[in-house]
Amino acid sequence: MSGAADREPVFPTRQSLGIMKAKLKGAETGHSLLKRKSEALTKRFREITKRIDEAKRKMGRVMQIAAFSLAEVTYAVGGDIGYQVQESAKSARFRIRTKQDNVSGVLLPAYESYLTEGNNDFGLTGLGKGGQQVQRARETYARAVEALVELASLQTAFVILDEVIKVVNRRVNAIEHVIIPRTENTIKYINSELDELDREEFYRLKKVANKKQRDVAAQDAEMKARREKQAAEKGAAAAAADDKTVSSADLLAAEDDDDVIF
Amino acid sequence: MASHADFKDRQFLAVIGDELVPGLSTDVDQDSVTGLLLAGIGHVTTGSDAQKNFLIVDNKTETAAIESAFDRFTERKDIGIVLINQHVADKIRHRVDTYTAAFPTVLEIPSKDHPYDPEKDSVLRRVRRLFGE
């Protein structure tokens, strides 16, 4: 196997040519499919990045409003409720669950927030005064967390899509720049080898035909020579036997003459 | 790739946030953790090794403690989203930047003392890089 050209280690036969052609076909189909997949994912990815950008800015505002409502609480209660809240936090009321979204075979998770019923860790917070503000702060923060959850699902989708797109693009490039050229090279190599074999075979056949022709010609010539020789020999023999034939002719002629009578 | 089993159990949010900062002139201090806990995301696992899903950071908190909390939250299987105040994230910026897993999602949130800066956000920086800015 010689040649700088990168190709697969196959024997140049018609069978492997068929295999290589099928492989090239498959690679081209796969390439176009993957390319389309990559495009679909990239489209989705761009949408998501745009939405992330918006959502991040929105989050900034929402958090600010929420922080303000907490400030109201602090003012109304007349002291810091942080420690009380931290100590009474036991079981999450605000939870998330995940659902899936399928984009061209990629599963994108999306978070969904929900409130569990019937547990309230902060029943006593703001009991003395400022209960209304506490309630409002809770609602505001719940909305803020909802926005955060939405942003988190966008971000997760972003991270996953980023990874998947990289993988898909790597595959597309590998097929485009490695597998297809290599298969084409292999096909070219097999074709040239087969052509070479064909030429060799043709030349050999021609040689054989030539040789046969020559042999036949030689045989003919020999035969002819032999025949000529034979003919010549026959001629000489005939000449030598000329007298005999005459006498015998005479003899034959004389047979008519005398009838033999018994 | 992320299988379903990877995230179906994740139902909590975790928070690494700032507590009120003593010495600040205003009498209304900001603490995101309190607010978020008020919204009802706080959860303490039952059992002997009770684990909180929130960490209060003040200016006495060691960076190592933040880091270990970050690691703990990102390794837990029942946490879907880790919220972290941006200025806290700045302290462990290398950790946040190198965190690339999809689950749990790490979300940087602003606090009032420290307005939100999109330039520092690890995800937004990636967004920007992708748009070639």
Coordinates of C-alpha atoms in Angstrom, one line a residue:
Chain A
M1 CA 0.0 0.0 0.0
S2 CA 1.7 3.1 -1.1
G3 CA 0.5 6.7 -1.4
A4 CA 0.2 9.7 0.7
A5 CA -3.5 9.7 0.2
D6 CA -5.4 8.7 3.2
R7 CA -7.6 5.7 2.6
E8 CA -8.9 2.7 4.2
P9 CA -7.0 -0.6 4.2
V10 CA -9.0 -2.6 1.7
F11 CA -8.1 -4.9 -1.1
P12 CA -8.9 -3.4 -4.5
T13 CA -11.7 -5.8 -5.5
R14 CA -15.1 -5.2 -7.0
Q15 CA -16.7 -6.3 -3.8
S16 CA -14.9 -3.7 -1.6
L17 CA -15.7 -1.1 -4.3
G18 CA -19.3 -1.9 -3.8
I19 CA -19.0 -1.6 0.0
M20 CA -17.1 1.7 -0.3
K21 CA -19.7 3.1 -2.6
A22 CA -22.5 2.1 -0.1
K23 CA -20.4 3.7 2.7
L24 CA -20.0 6.9 0.8
K25 CA -23.7 7.0 0.2
G26 CA -24.4 6.4 3.8
A27 CA -21.9 9.1 4.9
E28 CA -23.5 11.6 2.6
T29 CA -27.0 10.9 3.9
G30 CA -25.8 11.0 7.5
H31 CA -24.0 14.3 6.8
S32 CA -27.1 16.0 5.5
L33 CA -29.2 14.7 8.3
L34 CA -26.8 15.8 10.9
K35 CA -26.4 19.1 9.3
R36 CA -30.1 19.6 9.4
K37 CA -30.2 18.5 13.1
S38 CA -27.4 21.0 13.9
E39 CA -29.3 23.8 12.2
A40 CA -32.5 23.0 14.0
L41 CA -30.7 22.9 17.3
T42 CA -28.8 26.1 16.6
K43 CA -32.1 27.8 15.8
R44 CA -33.5 26.8 19.1
F45 CA -30.3 27.7 20.8
R46 CA -30.4 31.2 19.5
E47 CA -34.0 31.6 20.7
I48 CA -33.0 30.4 24.1
T49 CA -30.0 32.7 24.3
K50 CA -32.1 35.6 23.4
R51 CA -34.7 34.7 26.0
I52 CA -32.0 34.2 28.6
D53 CA -30.7 37.6 28.0
E54 CA -34.2 39.1 28.5
A55 CA -35.0 36.9 31.5
K56 CA -31.7 37.8 33.2
R57 CA -32.6 41.5 33.0
K58 CA -36.1 40.9 34.1
M59 CA -34.8 38.9 37.0
G60 CA -32.8 41.9 38.1
R61 CA -35.9 44.0 38.3
V62 CA -38.0 41.4 39.9
M63 CA -35.4 40.8 42.6
Q64 CA -35.3 44.5 43.3
I65 CA -39.0 44.7 43.8
A66 CA -38.8 41.6 46.0
A67 CA -36.0 43.1 48.0
F68 CA -38.1 46.3 48.5
S69 CA -41.0 44.3 49.8
L70 CA -38.7 42.6 52.3
A71 CA -37.5 46.0 53.4
E72 CA -41.1 47.0 54.0
V73 CA -41.4 43.9 56.2
T74 CA -38.4 44.8 58.2
Y75 CA -39.8 48.3 58.7
A76 CA -43.3 47.1 59.7
V77 CA -42.1 44.4 62.0
G78 CA -39.6 46.7 63.4
G79 CA -36.7 44.4 63.5
D80 CA -35.0 41.7 61.5
I81 CA -37.0 38.6 60.9
G82 CA -34.1 36.8 59.3
Y83 CA -33.2 34.6 62.1
Q84 CA -36.8 33.7 62.9
V85 CA -37.4 32.8 59.3
Q86 CA -34.2 30.7 59.1
E87 CA -35.0 28.8 62.2
S88 CA -38.5 28.1 61.2
A89 CA -37.7 26.8 57.7
K90 CA -38.3 23.1 57.8
S91 CA -39.9 21.8 54.8
A92 CA -40.0 23.3 51.3
R93 CA -43.4 24.7 50.3
F94 CA -42.2 25.9 47.0
R95 CA -40.9 23.0 45.0
I96 CA -40.0 22.3 41.4
R97 CA -40.6 19.4 39.1
T98 CA -39.1 18.7 35.8
K99 CA -40.7 17.9 32.5
Q100 CA -39.1 17.2 29.2
D101 CA -39.1 18.9 25.9
N102 CA -37.9 17.1 22.8
V103 CA -35.9 19.1 20.2
S104 CA -34.6 17.0 17.3
G105 CA -33.9 14.1 19.6
V106 CA -32.4 16.1 22.4
L107 CA -34.2 16.0 25.7
L108 CA -34.4 19.4 27.2
P109 CA -35.6 19.6 30.8
A110 CA -37.8 22.3 31.9
Y111 CA -38.5 23.2 35.5
E112 CA -41.9 23.8 36.7
S113 CA -42.6 25.3 40.1
Y114 CA -45.5 24.2 42.3
L115 CA -46.6 24.8 45.8
T116 CA -47.1 22.0 48.1
E117 CA -50.3 22.4 50.0
G118 CA -50.8 22.5 53.7
N119 CA -47.4 23.4 55.1
N120 CA -46.6 26.8 56.3
D121 CA -43.4 27.2 58.2
F122 CA -43.9 30.8 58.8
G123 CA -47.3 30.9 60.4
L124 CA -46.0 32.8 63.3
T125 CA -43.8 35.2 61.4
G126 CA -45.2 38.7 61.7
L127 CA -47.8 37.6 64.2
G128 CA -47.2 40.6 66.4
K129 CA -47.3 43.2 63.7
G130 CA -46.5 43.5 60.0
G131 CA -48.3 40.3 59.1
Q132 CA -49.8 41.9 56.0
Q133 CA -46.3 43.0 54.8
V134 CA -44.9 39.5 55.5
Q135 CA -47.7 38.1 53.4
R136 CA -47.0 40.5 50.6
A137 CA -43.3 39.8 50.7
R138 CA -44.0 36.1 50.5
E139 CA -46.1 36.6 47.5
T140 CA -43.6 38.9 45.8
Y141 CA -40.8 36.5 46.5
A142 CA -42.8 33.6 45.3
R143 CA -43.3 35.4 42.0
A144 CA -39.6 36.2 41.9
V145 CA -38.7 32.6 42.5
E146 CA -41.0 31.6 39.7
A147 CA -39.1 33.9 37.4
L148 CA -35.9 32.4 38.7
V149 CA -37.1 28.9 38.0
E150 CA -38.0 29.9 34.5
L151 CA -34.6 31.4 34.0
A152 CA -33.0 28.2 35.4
S153 CA -34.8 26.0 32.9
L154 CA -33.7 28.3 30.1
Q155 CA -30.2 28.1 31.4
T156 CA -30.2 24.3 31.7
A157 CA -31.5 24.1 28.2
F158 CA -28.7 26.4 27.1
V159 CA -26.0 24.3 28.7
I160 CA -27.4 21.1 27.3
L161 CA -27.9 22.5 23.9
D162 CA -24.5 24.0 23.8
E163 CA -23.0 20.6 24.5
V164 CA -25.2 18.8 22.0
I165 CA -24.5 21.3 19.3
K166 CA -20.8 21.0 19.8
V167 CA -21.0 17.2 19.5
V168 CA -23.2 17.3 16.4
N169 CA -21.0 19.9 14.7
R170 CA -17.9 17.8 15.5
R171 CA -19.6 14.9 13.9
V172 CA -20.7 16.9 10.9
N173 CA -17.1 18.1 10.4
A174 CA -15.7 14.7 10.9
I175 CA -17.9 13.3 8.2
E176 CA -17.4 16.2 5.9
H177 CA -13.6 16.4 6.2
V178 CA -12.4 13.0 7.2
I179 CA -14.8 10.2 6.3
I180 CA -16.1 11.4 3.0
P181 CA -12.7 12.3 1.5
R182 CA -11.2 9.1 2.8
T183 CA -14.0 7.0 1.3
E184 CA -13.6 8.9 -2.0
N185 CA -9.9 8.3 -2.0
T186 CA -10.5 4.6 -1.3
I187 CA -12.9 4.4 -4.2
K188 CA -10.5 6.2 -6.5
Y189 CA -7.7 3.9 -5.4
I190 CA -9.8 0.8 -6.0
N191 CA -10.9 2.1 -9.4
S192 CA -7.4 2.8 -10.5
E193 CA -6.2 -0.6 -9.3
L194 CA -9.0 -2.3 -11.1
D195 CA -8.3 -0.3 -14.3
E196 CA -4.7 -1.3 -14.0
L197 CA -5.7 -4.9 -13.6
D198 CA -7.9 -4.6 -16.7
R199 CA -5.1 -3.2 -18.7
E200 CA -2.8 -5.9 -17.6
E201 CA -5.4 -8.5 -18.5
F202 CA -6.0 -6.9 -21.9
Y203 CA -2.3 -6.8 -22.6
R204 CA -1.9 -10.4 -21.5
L205 CA -4.8 -11.5 -23.7
K206 CA -3.3 -9.6 -26.6
K207 CA 0.0 -11.3 -26.1
V208 CA -1.7 -14.7 -25.9
A209 CA -3.6 -13.9 -29.1
N210 CA -0.4 -12.8 -30.8
K211 CA 1.4 -15.9 -29.7
K212 CA -1.4 -18.1 -30.9
Q213 CA -1.4 -16.4 -34.2
R214 CA 2.3 -16.8 -34.6
D215 CA 2.0 -20.4 -33.6
V216 CA -0.7 -21.0 -36.1
A217 CA 1.2 -19.2 -38.8
A218 CA 4.2 -21.3 -38.1
Q219 CA 2.2 -24.4 -38.0
D220 CA 0.6 -23.5 -41.3
A221 CA 3.9 -22.8 -42.9
E222 CA 5.3 -26.1 -41.6
M223 CA 2.3 -28.0 -42.9
K224 CA 2.6 -26.3 -46.2
A225 CA 6.2 -27.0 -46.4
R226 CA 5.6 -30.6 -45.5
R227 CA 2.8 -30.9 -48.0
E228 CA 5.0 -29.3 -50.7
K229 CA 7.8 -31.7 -49.7
Q230 CA 5.4 -34.6 -49.9
A231 CA 4.1 -33.4 -53.2
A232 CA 7.6 -33.1 -54.5
E233 CA 8.5 -36.6 -53.2
K234 CA 5.4 -37.9 -54.9
G235 CA 6.4 -36.2 -58.1
A236 CA 9.8 -37.8 -58.0
A237 CA 8.4 -41.2 -57.2
A238 CA 6.0 -40.9 -60.0
A239 CA 8.8 -40.1 -62.4
A240 CA 10.8 -43.0 -61.2
A241 CA 7.9 -45.3 -61.6
D242 CA 7.1 -44.1 -65.1
D243 CA 8.5 -47.0 -67.1
K244 CA 6.7 -49.5 -64.9
T245 CA 3.5 -47.8 -65.5
V246 CA 4.0 -47.8 -69.2
S247 CA 4.7 -51.6 -69.3
S248 CA 1.9 -52.1 -67.0
A249 CA -0.2 -50.0 -69.2
D250 CA 0.9 -52.1 -72.0
L251 CA 0.0 -55.1 -70.1
L252 CA -3.3 -53.8 -69.4
A253 CA -3.7 -52.8 -73.0
A254 CA -2.6 -56.2 -74.1
E255 CA -5.2 -57.9 -72.1
D256 CA -7.8 -56.9 -74.6
D257 CA -5.9 -58.3 -77.4
D258 CA -5.7 -61.9 -76.7
D259 CA -8.7 -63.7 -75.5
V260 CA -7.9 -66.6 -73.5
I261 CA -9.8 -69.5 -74.6
F262 CA -9.9 -72.6 -72.5
Chain B
M1 CA -26.6 12.9 27.9
A2 CA -29.0 13.8 30.6
S3 CA -31.3 10.9 31.2
H4 CA -34.6 11.2 32.9
A5 CA -33.3 9.6 36.0
D6 CA -30.8 12.4 36.2
F7 CA -33.3 15.0 37.2
K8 CA -36.6 13.5 38.1
D9 CA -35.9 13.6 41.8
R10 CA -34.7 17.1 41.9
Q11 CA -37.4 19.1 43.6
F12 CA -35.7 21.7 45.7
L13 CA -33.9 24.9 45.3
A14 CA -30.8 25.7 47.2
V15 CA -29.6 29.1 48.1
I16 CA -26.3 30.6 48.9
G17 CA -26.9 34.1 49.8
D18 CA -25.9 37.0 51.9
E19 CA -27.2 37.9 55.3
L20 CA -27.4 41.4 56.4
V21 CA -24.1 43.1 56.4
P22 CA -23.3 44.7 59.7
G23 CA -21.8 48.1 59.5
L24 CA -23.7 49.1 56.5
S25 CA -25.2 52.5 57.1
T26 CA -28.7 51.8 56.1
D27 CA -31.0 50.3 58.7
V28 CA -32.8 48.3 56.1
D29 CA -30.4 45.5 55.2
Q30 CA -30.8 43.2 52.4
D31 CA -30.9 39.5 52.7
S32 CA -32.0 37.5 49.8
V33 CA -32.0 34.3 51.8
T34 CA -34.7 35.5 54.1
G35 CA -36.9 36.5 51.3
L36 CA -36.5 33.3 49.4
L37 CA -37.1 31.3 52.5
L38 CA -40.2 33.3 53.0
A39 CA -41.3 32.2 49.6
G40 CA -41.0 28.7 50.9
I41 CA -38.0 27.2 49.4
G42 CA -36.3 26.3 52.6
H43 CA -36.0 22.6 53.3
V44 CA -34.2 20.8 56.1
T45 CA -33.9 17.1 55.6
T46 CA -35.1 15.0 58.5
G47 CA -32.9 12.5 60.1
S48 CA -29.8 12.6 62.2
D49 CA -27.7 14.5 59.6
A50 CA -30.1 17.3 59.0
Q51 CA -29.0 19.2 56.0
K52 CA -30.2 22.7 55.2
N53 CA -30.5 23.7 51.6
F54 CA -29.4 27.2 52.3
L55 CA -26.3 28.9 53.4
I56 CA -26.1 32.3 54.9
V57 CA -23.0 34.2 53.9
D58 CA -21.8 37.2 55.8
N59 CA -18.5 39.0 55.7
K60 CA -17.1 36.6 58.3
T61 CA -17.9 33.5 56.3
E62 CA -14.8 31.8 55.0
T63 CA -14.4 31.4 51.2
A64 CA -13.7 27.7 51.9
A65 CA -17.1 27.4 53.6
I66 CA -18.8 28.9 50.6
E67 CA -16.9 26.5 48.3
S68 CA -17.8 23.5 50.3
A69 CA -21.4 24.5 50.4
F70 CA -21.4 25.0 46.7
D71 CA -19.9 21.6 46.2
R72 CA -22.4 20.0 48.6
F73 CA -25.4 21.6 46.9
T74 CA -24.2 20.8 43.4
E75 CA -23.6 17.2 44.4
R76 CA -26.9 16.6 46.0
K77 CA -29.3 14.7 43.9
D78 CA -32.5 16.3 45.1
I79 CA -31.5 19.9 44.2
G80 CA -32.5 21.2 40.8
I81 CA -31.5 24.8 41.0
V82 CA -28.7 26.5 43.1
L83 CA -29.3 30.1 43.5
I84 CA -26.2 32.1 44.5
N85 CA -25.9 35.8 45.0
Q86 CA -23.7 37.3 42.4
H87 CA -21.2 38.9 44.8
V88 CA -20.9 35.6 46.6
A89 CA -20.3 33.9 43.4
D90 CA -17.6 36.4 42.7
K91 CA -15.7 35.0 45.7
I92 CA -15.7 31.5 44.2
R93 CA -15.7 32.7 40.7
H94 CA -13.3 30.1 39.4
R95 CA -15.5 27.4 40.9
V96 CA -18.7 28.8 39.3
D97 CA -17.0 29.3 36.0
T98 CA -15.6 25.8 35.8
Y99 CA -19.0 24.3 36.8
T100 CA -20.4 23.2 33.5
A101 CA -22.8 20.4 34.4
A102 CA -26.4 20.8 33.4
F103 CA -27.8 19.6 36.8
P104 CA -28.3 21.3 39.1
T105 CA -28.5 24.6 37.4
V106 CA -26.5 27.3 39.0
L107 CA -28.2 30.7 38.8
E108 CA -26.6 33.9 39.8
I109 CA -29.0 36.3 41.4
P110 CA -28.6 39.9 42.3
S111 CA -28.9 41.4 45.7
K112 CA -29.8 45.0 46.4
D113 CA -26.5 46.0 47.8
H114 CA -24.8 44.5 44.8
P115 CA -26.7 45.3 41.6
Y116 CA -26.8 42.7 38.9
D117 CA -23.9 42.8 36.6
P118 CA -24.4 40.8 33.4
E119 CA -20.7 41.0 32.6
K120 CA -19.8 38.8 35.5
D121 CA -22.4 36.1 35.0
S122 CA -20.7 32.9 33.7
V123 CA -23.6 31.9 31.6
L124 CA -24.2 35.4 30.1
R125 CA -20.5 35.6 29.3
R126 CA -20.9 32.4 27.3
V127 CA -23.9 33.9 25.6
R128 CA -21.9 36.9 24.7
R129 CA -19.0 34.9 23.5
L130 CA -21.3 32.9 21.2
F131 CA -22.7 36.0 19.7
G132 CA -19.1 37.1 19.1
E133 CA -19.2 40.2 21.2

